[in-house]
CSV table of C-alpha atoms in Angstrom, one decimal:
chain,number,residue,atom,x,y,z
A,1,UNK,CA,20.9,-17.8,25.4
A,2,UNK,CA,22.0,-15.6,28.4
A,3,UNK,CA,19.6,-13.2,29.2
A,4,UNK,CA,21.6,-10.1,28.2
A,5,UNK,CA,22.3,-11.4,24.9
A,6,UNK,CA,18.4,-11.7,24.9
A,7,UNK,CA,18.1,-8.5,25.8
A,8,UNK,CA,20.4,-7.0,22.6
A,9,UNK,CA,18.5,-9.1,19.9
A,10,UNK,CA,14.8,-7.8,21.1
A,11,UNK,CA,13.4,-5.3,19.4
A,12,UNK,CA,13.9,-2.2,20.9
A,13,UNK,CA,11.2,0.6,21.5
A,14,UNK,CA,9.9,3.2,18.8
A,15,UNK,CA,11.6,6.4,19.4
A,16,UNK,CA,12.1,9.3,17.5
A,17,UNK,CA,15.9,8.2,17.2
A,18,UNK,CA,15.1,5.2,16.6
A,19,UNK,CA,11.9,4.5,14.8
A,20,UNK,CA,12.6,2.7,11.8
A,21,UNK,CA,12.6,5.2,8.0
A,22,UNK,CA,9.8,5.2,6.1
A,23,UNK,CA,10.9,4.2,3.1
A,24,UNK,CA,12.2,0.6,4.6
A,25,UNK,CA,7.9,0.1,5.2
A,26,UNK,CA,7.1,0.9,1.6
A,27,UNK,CA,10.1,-0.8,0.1
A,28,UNK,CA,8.7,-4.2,2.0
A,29,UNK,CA,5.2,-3.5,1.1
A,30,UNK,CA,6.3,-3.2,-2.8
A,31,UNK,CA,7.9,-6.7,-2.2
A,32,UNK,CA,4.7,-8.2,-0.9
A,33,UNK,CA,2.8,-6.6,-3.5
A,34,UNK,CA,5.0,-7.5,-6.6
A,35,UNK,CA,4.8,-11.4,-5.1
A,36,UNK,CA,1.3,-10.8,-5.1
A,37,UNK,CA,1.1,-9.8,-8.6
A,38,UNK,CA,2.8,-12.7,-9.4
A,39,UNK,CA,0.3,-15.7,-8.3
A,40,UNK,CA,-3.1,-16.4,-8.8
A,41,UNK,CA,-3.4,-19.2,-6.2
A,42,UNK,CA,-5.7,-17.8,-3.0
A,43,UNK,CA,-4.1,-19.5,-0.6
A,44,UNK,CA,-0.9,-17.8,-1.5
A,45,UNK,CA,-2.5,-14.8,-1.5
A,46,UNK,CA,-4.4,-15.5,1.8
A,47,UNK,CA,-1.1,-15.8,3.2
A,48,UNK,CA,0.8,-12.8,1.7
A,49,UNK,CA,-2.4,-10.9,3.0
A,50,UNK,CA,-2.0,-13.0,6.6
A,51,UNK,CA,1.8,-11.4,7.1
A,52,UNK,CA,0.9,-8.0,5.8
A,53,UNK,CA,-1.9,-7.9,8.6
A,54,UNK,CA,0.3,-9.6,11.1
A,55,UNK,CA,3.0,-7.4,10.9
A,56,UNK,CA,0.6,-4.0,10.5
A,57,UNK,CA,-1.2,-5.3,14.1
A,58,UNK,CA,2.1,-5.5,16.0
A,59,UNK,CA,4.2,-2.6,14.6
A,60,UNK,CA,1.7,0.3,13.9
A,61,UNK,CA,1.0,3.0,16.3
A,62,UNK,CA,-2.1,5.3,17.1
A,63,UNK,CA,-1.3,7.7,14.2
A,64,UNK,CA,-3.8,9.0,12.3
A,65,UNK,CA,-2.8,7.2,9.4
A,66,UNK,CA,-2.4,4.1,11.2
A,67,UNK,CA,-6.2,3.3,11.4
A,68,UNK,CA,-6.4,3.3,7.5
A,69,UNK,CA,-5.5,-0.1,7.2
A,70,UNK,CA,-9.4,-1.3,7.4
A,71,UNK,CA,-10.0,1.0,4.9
A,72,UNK,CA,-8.1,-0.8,2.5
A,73,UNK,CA,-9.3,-3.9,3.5
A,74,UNK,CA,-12.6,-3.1,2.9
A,75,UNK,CA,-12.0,-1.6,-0.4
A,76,UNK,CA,-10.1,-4.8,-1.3
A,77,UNK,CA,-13.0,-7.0,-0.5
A,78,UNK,CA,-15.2,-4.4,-2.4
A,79,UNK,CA,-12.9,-4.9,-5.8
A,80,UNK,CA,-13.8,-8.4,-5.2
A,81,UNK,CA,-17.1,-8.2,-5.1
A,82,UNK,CA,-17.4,-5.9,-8.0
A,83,UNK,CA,-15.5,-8.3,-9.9
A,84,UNK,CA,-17.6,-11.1,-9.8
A,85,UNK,CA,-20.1,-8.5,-10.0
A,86,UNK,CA,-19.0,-7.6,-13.9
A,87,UNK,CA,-18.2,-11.7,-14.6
A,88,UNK,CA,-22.1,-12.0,-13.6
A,89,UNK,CA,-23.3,-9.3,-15.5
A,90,UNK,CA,-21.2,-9.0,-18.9
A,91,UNK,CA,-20.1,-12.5,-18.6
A,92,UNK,CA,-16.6,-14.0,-18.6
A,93,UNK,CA,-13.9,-15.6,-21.8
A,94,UNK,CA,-13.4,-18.3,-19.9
A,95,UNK,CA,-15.2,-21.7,-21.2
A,96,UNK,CA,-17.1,-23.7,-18.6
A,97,UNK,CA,-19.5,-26.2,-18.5
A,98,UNK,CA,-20.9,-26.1,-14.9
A,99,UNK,CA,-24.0,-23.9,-15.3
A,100,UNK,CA,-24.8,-22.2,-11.9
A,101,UNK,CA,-27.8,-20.2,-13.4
A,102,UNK,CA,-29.2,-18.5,-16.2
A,103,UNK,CA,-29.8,-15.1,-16.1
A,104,UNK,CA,-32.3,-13.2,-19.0
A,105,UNK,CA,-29.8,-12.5,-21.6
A,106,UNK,CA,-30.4,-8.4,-23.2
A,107,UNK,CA,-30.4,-8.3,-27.1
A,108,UNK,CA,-27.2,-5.7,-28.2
A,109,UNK,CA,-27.1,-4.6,-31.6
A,110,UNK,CA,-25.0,-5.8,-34.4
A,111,UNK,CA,-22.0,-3.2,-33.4
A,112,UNK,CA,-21.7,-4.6,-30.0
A,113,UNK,CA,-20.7,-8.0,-31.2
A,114,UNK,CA,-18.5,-9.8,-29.1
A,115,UNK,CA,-20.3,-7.9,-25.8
A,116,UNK,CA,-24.0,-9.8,-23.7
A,117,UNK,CA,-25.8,-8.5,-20.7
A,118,UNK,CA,-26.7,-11.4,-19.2
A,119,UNK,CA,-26.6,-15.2,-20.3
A,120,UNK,CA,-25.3,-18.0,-18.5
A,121,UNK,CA,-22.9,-17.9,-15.4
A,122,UNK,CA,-20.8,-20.8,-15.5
A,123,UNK,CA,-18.7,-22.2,-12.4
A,124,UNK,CA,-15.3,-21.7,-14.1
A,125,UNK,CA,-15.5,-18.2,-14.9
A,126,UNK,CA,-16.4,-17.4,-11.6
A,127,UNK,CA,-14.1,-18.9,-10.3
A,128,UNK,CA,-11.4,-17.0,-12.6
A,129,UNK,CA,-13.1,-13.6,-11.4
A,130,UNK,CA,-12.4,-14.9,-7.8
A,131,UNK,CA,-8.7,-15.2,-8.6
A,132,UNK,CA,-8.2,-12.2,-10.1
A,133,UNK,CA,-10.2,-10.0,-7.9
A,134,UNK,CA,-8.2,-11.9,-5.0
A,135,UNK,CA,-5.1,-10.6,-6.4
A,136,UNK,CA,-6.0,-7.3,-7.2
A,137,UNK,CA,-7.6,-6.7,-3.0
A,138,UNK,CA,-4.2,-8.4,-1.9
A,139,UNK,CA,-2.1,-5.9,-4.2
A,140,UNK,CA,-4.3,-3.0,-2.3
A,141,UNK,CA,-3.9,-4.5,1.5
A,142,UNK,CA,-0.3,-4.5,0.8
A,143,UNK,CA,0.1,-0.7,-0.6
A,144,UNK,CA,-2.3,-0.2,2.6
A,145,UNK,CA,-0.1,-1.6,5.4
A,146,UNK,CA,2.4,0.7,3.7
A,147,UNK,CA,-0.1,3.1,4.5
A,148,UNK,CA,-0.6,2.6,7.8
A,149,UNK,CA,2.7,1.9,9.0
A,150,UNK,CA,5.2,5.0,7.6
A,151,UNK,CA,5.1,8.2,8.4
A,152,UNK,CA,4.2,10.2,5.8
A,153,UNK,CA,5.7,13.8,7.6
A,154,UNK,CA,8.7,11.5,7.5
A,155,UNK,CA,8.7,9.7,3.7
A,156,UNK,CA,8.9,14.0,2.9
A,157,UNK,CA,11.8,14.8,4.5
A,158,UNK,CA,13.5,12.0,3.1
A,159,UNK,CA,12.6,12.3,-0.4
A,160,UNK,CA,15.2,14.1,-2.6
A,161,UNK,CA,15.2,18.1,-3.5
A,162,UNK,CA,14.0,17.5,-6.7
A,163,UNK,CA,11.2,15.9,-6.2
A,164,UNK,CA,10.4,17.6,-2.8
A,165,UNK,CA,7.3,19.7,-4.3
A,166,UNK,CA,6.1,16.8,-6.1
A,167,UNK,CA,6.1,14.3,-2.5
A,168,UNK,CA,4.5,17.0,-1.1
A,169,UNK,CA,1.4,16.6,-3.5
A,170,UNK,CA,2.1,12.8,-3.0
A,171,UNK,CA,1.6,12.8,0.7
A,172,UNK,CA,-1.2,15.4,1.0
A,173,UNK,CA,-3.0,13.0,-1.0
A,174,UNK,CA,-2.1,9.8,1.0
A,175,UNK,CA,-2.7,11.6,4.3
A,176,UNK,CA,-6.2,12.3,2.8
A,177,UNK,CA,-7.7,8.8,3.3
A,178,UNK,CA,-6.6,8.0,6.4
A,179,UNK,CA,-7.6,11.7,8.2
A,180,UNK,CA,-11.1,11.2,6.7
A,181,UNK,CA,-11.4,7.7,8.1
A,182,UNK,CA,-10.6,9.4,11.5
A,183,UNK,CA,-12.7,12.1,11.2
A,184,UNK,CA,-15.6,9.6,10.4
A,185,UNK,CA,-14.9,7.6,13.3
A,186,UNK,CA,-14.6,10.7,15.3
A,187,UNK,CA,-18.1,11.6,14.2
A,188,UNK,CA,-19.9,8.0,14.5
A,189,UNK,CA,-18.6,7.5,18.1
A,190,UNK,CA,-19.9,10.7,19.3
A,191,UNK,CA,-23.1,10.5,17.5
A,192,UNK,CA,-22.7,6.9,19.3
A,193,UNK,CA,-22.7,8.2,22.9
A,194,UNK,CA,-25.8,10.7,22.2
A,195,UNK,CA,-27.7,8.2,21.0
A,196,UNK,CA,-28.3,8.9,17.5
A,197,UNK,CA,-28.0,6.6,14.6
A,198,UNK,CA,-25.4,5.8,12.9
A,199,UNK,CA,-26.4,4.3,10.0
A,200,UNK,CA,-28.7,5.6,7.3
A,201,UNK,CA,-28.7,8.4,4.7
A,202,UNK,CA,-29.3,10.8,6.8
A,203,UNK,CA,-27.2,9.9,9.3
A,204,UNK,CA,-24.2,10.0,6.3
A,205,UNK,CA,-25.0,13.3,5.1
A,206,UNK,CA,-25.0,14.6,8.9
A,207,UNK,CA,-21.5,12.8,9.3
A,208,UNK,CA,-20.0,14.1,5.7
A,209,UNK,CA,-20.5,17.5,5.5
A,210,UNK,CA,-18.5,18.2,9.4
A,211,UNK,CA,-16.0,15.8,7.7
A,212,UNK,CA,-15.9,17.7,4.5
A,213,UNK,CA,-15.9,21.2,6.4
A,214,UNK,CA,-12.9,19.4,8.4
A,215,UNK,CA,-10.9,18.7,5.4
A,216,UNK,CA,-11.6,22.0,4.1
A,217,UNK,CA,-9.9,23.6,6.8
A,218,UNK,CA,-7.0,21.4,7.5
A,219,UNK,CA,-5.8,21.8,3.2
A,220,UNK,CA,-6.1,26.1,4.3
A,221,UNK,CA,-3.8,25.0,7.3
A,222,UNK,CA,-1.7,23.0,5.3
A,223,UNK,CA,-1.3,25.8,2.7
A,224,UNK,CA,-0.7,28.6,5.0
A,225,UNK,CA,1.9,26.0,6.9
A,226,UNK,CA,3.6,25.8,3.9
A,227,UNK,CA,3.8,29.2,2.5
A,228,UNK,CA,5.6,29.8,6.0
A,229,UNK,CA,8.0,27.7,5.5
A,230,UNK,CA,8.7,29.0,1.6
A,231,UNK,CA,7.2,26.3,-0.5
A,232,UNK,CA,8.2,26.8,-3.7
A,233,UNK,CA,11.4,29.1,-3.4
A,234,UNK,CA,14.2,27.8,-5.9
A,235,UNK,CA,17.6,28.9,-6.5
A,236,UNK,CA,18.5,29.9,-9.9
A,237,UNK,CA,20.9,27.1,-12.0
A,238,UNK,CA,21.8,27.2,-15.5
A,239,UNK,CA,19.5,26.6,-18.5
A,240,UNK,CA,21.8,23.6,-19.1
A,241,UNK,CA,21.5,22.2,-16.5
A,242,UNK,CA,17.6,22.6,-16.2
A,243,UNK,CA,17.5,20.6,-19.5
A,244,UNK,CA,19.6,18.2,-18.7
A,245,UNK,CA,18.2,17.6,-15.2
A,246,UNK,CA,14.7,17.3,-17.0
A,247,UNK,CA,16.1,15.2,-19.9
A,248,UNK,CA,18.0,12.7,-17.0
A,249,UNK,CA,14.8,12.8,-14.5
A,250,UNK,CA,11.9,11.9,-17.4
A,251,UNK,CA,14.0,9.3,-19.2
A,252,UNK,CA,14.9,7.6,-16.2
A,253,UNK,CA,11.7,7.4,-14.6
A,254,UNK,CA,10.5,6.1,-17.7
A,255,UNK,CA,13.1,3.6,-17.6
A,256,UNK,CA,11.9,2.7,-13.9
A,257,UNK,CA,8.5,2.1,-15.1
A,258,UNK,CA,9.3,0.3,-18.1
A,259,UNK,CA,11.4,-1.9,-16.6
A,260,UNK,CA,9.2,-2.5,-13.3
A,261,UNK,CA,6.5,-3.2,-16.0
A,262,UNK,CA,8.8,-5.9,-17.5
A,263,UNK,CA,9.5,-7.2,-14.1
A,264,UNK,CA,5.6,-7.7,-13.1
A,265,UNK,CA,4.4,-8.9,-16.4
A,266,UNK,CA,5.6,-12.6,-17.3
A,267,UNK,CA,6.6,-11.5,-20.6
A,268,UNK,CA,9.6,-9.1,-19.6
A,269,UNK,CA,11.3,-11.1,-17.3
A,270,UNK,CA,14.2,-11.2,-19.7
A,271,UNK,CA,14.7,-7.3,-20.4
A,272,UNK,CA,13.2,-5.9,-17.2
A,273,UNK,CA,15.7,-5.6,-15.1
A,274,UNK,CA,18.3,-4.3,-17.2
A,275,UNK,CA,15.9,-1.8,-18.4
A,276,UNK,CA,14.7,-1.0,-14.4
A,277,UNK,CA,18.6,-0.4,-13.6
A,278,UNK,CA,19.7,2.0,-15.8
A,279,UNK,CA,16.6,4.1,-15.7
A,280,UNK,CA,17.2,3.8,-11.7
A,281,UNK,CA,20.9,5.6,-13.0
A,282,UNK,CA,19.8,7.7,-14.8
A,283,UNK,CA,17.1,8.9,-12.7
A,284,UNK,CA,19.3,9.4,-9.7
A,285,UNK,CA,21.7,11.5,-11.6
A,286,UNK,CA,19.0,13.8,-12.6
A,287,UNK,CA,17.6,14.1,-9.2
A,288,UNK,CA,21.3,15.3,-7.8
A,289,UNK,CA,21.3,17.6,-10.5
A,290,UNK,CA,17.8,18.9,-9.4
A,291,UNK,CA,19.1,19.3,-6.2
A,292,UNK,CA,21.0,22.3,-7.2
A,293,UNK,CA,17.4,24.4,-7.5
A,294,UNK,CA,16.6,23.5,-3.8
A,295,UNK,CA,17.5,25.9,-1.4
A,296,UNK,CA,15.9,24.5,2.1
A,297,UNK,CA,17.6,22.9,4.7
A,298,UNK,CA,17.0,19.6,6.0
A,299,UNK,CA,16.4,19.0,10.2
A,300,UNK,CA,17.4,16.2,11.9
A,301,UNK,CA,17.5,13.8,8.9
A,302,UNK,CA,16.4,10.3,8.5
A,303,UNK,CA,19.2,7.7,9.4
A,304,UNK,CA,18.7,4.4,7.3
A,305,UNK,CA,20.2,1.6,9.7
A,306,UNK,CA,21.0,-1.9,9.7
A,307,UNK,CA,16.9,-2.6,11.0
A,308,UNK,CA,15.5,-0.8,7.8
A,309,UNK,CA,18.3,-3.0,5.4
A,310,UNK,CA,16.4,-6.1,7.3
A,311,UNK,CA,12.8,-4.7,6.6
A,312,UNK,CA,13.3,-3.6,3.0
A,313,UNK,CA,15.5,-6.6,2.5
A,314,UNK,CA,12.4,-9.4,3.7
A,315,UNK,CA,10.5,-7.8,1.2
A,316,UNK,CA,12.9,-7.6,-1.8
A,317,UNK,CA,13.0,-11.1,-0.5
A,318,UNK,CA,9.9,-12.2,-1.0
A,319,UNK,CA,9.4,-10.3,-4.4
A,320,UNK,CA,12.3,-12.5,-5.9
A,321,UNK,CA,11.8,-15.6,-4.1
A,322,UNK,CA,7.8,-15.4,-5.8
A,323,UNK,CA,9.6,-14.7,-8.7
A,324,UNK,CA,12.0,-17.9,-9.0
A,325,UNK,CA,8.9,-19.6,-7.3
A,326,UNK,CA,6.9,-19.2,-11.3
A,327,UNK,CA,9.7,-20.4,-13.1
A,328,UNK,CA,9.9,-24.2,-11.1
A,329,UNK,CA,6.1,-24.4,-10.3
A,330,UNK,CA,4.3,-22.0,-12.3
A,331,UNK,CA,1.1,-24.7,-11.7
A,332,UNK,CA,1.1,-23.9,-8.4
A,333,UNK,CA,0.8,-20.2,-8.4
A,334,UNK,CA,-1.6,-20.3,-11.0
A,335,UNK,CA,-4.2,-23.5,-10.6
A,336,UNK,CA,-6.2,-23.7,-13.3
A,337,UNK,CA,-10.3,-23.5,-13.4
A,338,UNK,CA,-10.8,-25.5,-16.4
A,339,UNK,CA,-11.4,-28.2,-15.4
A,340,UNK,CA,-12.2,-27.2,-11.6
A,341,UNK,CA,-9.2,-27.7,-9.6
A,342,UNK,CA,-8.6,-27.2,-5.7
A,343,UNK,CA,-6.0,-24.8,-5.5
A,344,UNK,CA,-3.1,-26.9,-3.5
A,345,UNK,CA,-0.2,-24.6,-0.7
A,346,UNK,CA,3.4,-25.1,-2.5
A,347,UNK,CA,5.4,-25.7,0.1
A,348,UNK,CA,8.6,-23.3,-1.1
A,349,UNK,CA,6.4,-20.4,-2.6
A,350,UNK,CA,4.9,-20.6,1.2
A,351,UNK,CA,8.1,-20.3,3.0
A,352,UNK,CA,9.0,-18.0,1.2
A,353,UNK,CA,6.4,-15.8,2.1
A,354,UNK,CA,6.5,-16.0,5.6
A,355,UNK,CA,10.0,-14.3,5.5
A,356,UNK,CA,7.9,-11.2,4.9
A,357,UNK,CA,6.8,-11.6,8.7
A,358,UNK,CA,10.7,-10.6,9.7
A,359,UNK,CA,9.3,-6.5,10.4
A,360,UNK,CA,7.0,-8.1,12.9
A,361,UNK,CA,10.5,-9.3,15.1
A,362,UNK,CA,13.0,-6.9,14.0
A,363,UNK,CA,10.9,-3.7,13.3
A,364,UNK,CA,11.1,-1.3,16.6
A,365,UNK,CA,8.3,-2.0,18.6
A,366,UNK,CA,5.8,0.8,19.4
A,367,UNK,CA,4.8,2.1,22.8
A,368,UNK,CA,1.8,0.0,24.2
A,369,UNK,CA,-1.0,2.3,25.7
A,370,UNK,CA,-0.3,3.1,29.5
A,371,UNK,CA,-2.7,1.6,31.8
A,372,UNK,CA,-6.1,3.8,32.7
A,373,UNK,CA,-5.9,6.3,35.7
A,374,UNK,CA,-7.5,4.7,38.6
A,375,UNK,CA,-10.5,6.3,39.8
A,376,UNK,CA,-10.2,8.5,42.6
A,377,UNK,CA,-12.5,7.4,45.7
A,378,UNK,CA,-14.6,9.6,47.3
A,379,UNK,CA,-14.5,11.5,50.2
């Protein structure tokens, strides 16, 4: 390959022209997620969790938001953890007989039948609680590399007029998270350089109330920022056309969850997407008619181009390939723990999640840090 043609193919750099639209990031994050809904195996989800991290290391930037990937992380291993926390405690339906201890057993009365505190904690359902705690932490990483790697300033400006207030509320909330996380970090690194601990009780109520008095401010900024800019304001539209906007808008989104239900649970494979399609319909239509009420402008808008089609596209990818994957070897994506198996690496289901690692190539790259100024000598 010549070197200019080299030169084409590379991923260009992040610009504001350029930088890749939001929704492409959570469109392949939904497609890792829904594969990950579909398996139980842990080295499949080892993997999908291996690609979300992979491509979150080389495409995010130093936003804000973009640190809250550890976050998730973290909270993924703590769902884990209290997972096989409650199969220890209250016990688990799954039948084993591999006794790894015996804890005191409490006496319930005769209208908690069916419920124990206690008894014995058998090897199998342990193992069952490791599954399904590994698949709900992989289903968080993935929402959280969504997280870290779209803008959510920009997922607002692209989100249609009719549900412009609501996406507002939307990304306040997911800017929350990763702005505290900051704001914690800010805190421990310069309590850090004075010398003071960081760990402690006392040292977290120190650190949370600045970071609580920091939020506190920044939600008065945020709603004096958007008074400014006339949140709220809405033309006035028939009553007609209100209802039928409303009528359009709640059926269809119940449609879209109703059939994304279907399409995630095992069950509804046959109906869901029917079901997901025309509530996408008829959802749409009511959010042009909603339009109508919206009288801001929109600046600069968000260009979809052929890079964001390959990003959603890996992920939609994966989703269906993990989808095909459970009806030719549903053993694989779900080894069983009675009797104790080693889960086994299909080979297809495998590949087929490594196309999820196509952002990493074709994603815009971000800026690398420049180099550090070089001290100045003395005179």
């Amino acid at each position: 390959m010549s070197p200019k043609r080299a030169e084409v193919l590379r991923a260009p750099r992040a610009t504001r022209s350029r930088a890749l639209h939001p929704g492409a990031w959570w469109l392949w994050a939904l497609g890792l997620a829904t594969a990950a809904s579909r398996t139980t195996n842990p080295l499949l989800l080892a993997l999908l969790v291996g690609v979300a991290g992979y491509v979150v290391a080389a495409r995010r930037t130093d936003a804000p938001w973009a640190r809250s990937y550890t976050a998730f992380v973290k909270l993924g291993l703590t769902v884990v953890a209290v997972r096989l926390l409650f199969n220890i405690v209250l016990g688990s339906p799954i039948p084993g007989s591999h006794t790894l201890v015996t804890l005191p057993e409490a006496p319930l009365p005769d209208w908690a039948k069916g419920i124990r505190i206690g008894g014995r904690v058998t090897a199998e359902g342990t193992l069952f609680a490791l599954y399904d705690g590994a698949k709900l932490a992989a289903l968080l990483i993935c929402v959280g590399a969504a997280n870290a790697l779209a803008n959510p300033a920009r997922l607002l400006k692209s989100l249609p007029g009719a549900l412009y207030e609501a996406g507002v509320a939307v990304v306040v909330a997911m800017t929350f998270a990763p702005n505290m996380v900051a704001d914690v970090a800010r805190l421990r690194t310069a309590r850090r350089l004075r010398g003071r601990p960081t760990g402690g009780v006392r040292a977290i109520l120190q650190i949370g109330l600045p970071v609580l008095e920091g939020a506190l401010e920044r939600s008065v900024a945020v709603a004096a920022s958007m008074d400014a800019r006339g949140y709220g304001r809405t033309a006035q539209v028939p009553p007609a056309v209100r209802r039928t906007t409303t009528v359009l808008t709640l059926g269809g989104l119940l449609g879209v969850c109703a059939g994304t239900y279907g399409l995630l649970g095992a069950e509804g494979a046959g109906y869901g997407l029917p079901v997901l399609l025309a509530g996408l319909a008829a959802a749409l239509a009511g959010l042009r008619l909603g339009g109508r009420r919206t009288v801001r402008t929109r600046y600069r808008p968000e260009r979809w181009g052929a890079r964001a089609w390959l990003v959603a596209g890996s992920g939609a990818a994966v989703a269906a390939l993990m989808i095909r994957a459970g009806g030719y070897a549903p053993g694989a994506l779900h080894p069983g723990v009675v009797p104790l198996t080693a889960p086994t690496l299909p080979l297809w289901p495998a590949l087929s999640v490594l196309v999820g690692l196509l952002p990493a190539f074709v994603a815009p790259a971000p800026h690398a840090p420049g180099p550090a100024p070089a001290p100045q000598e003395s005179q």
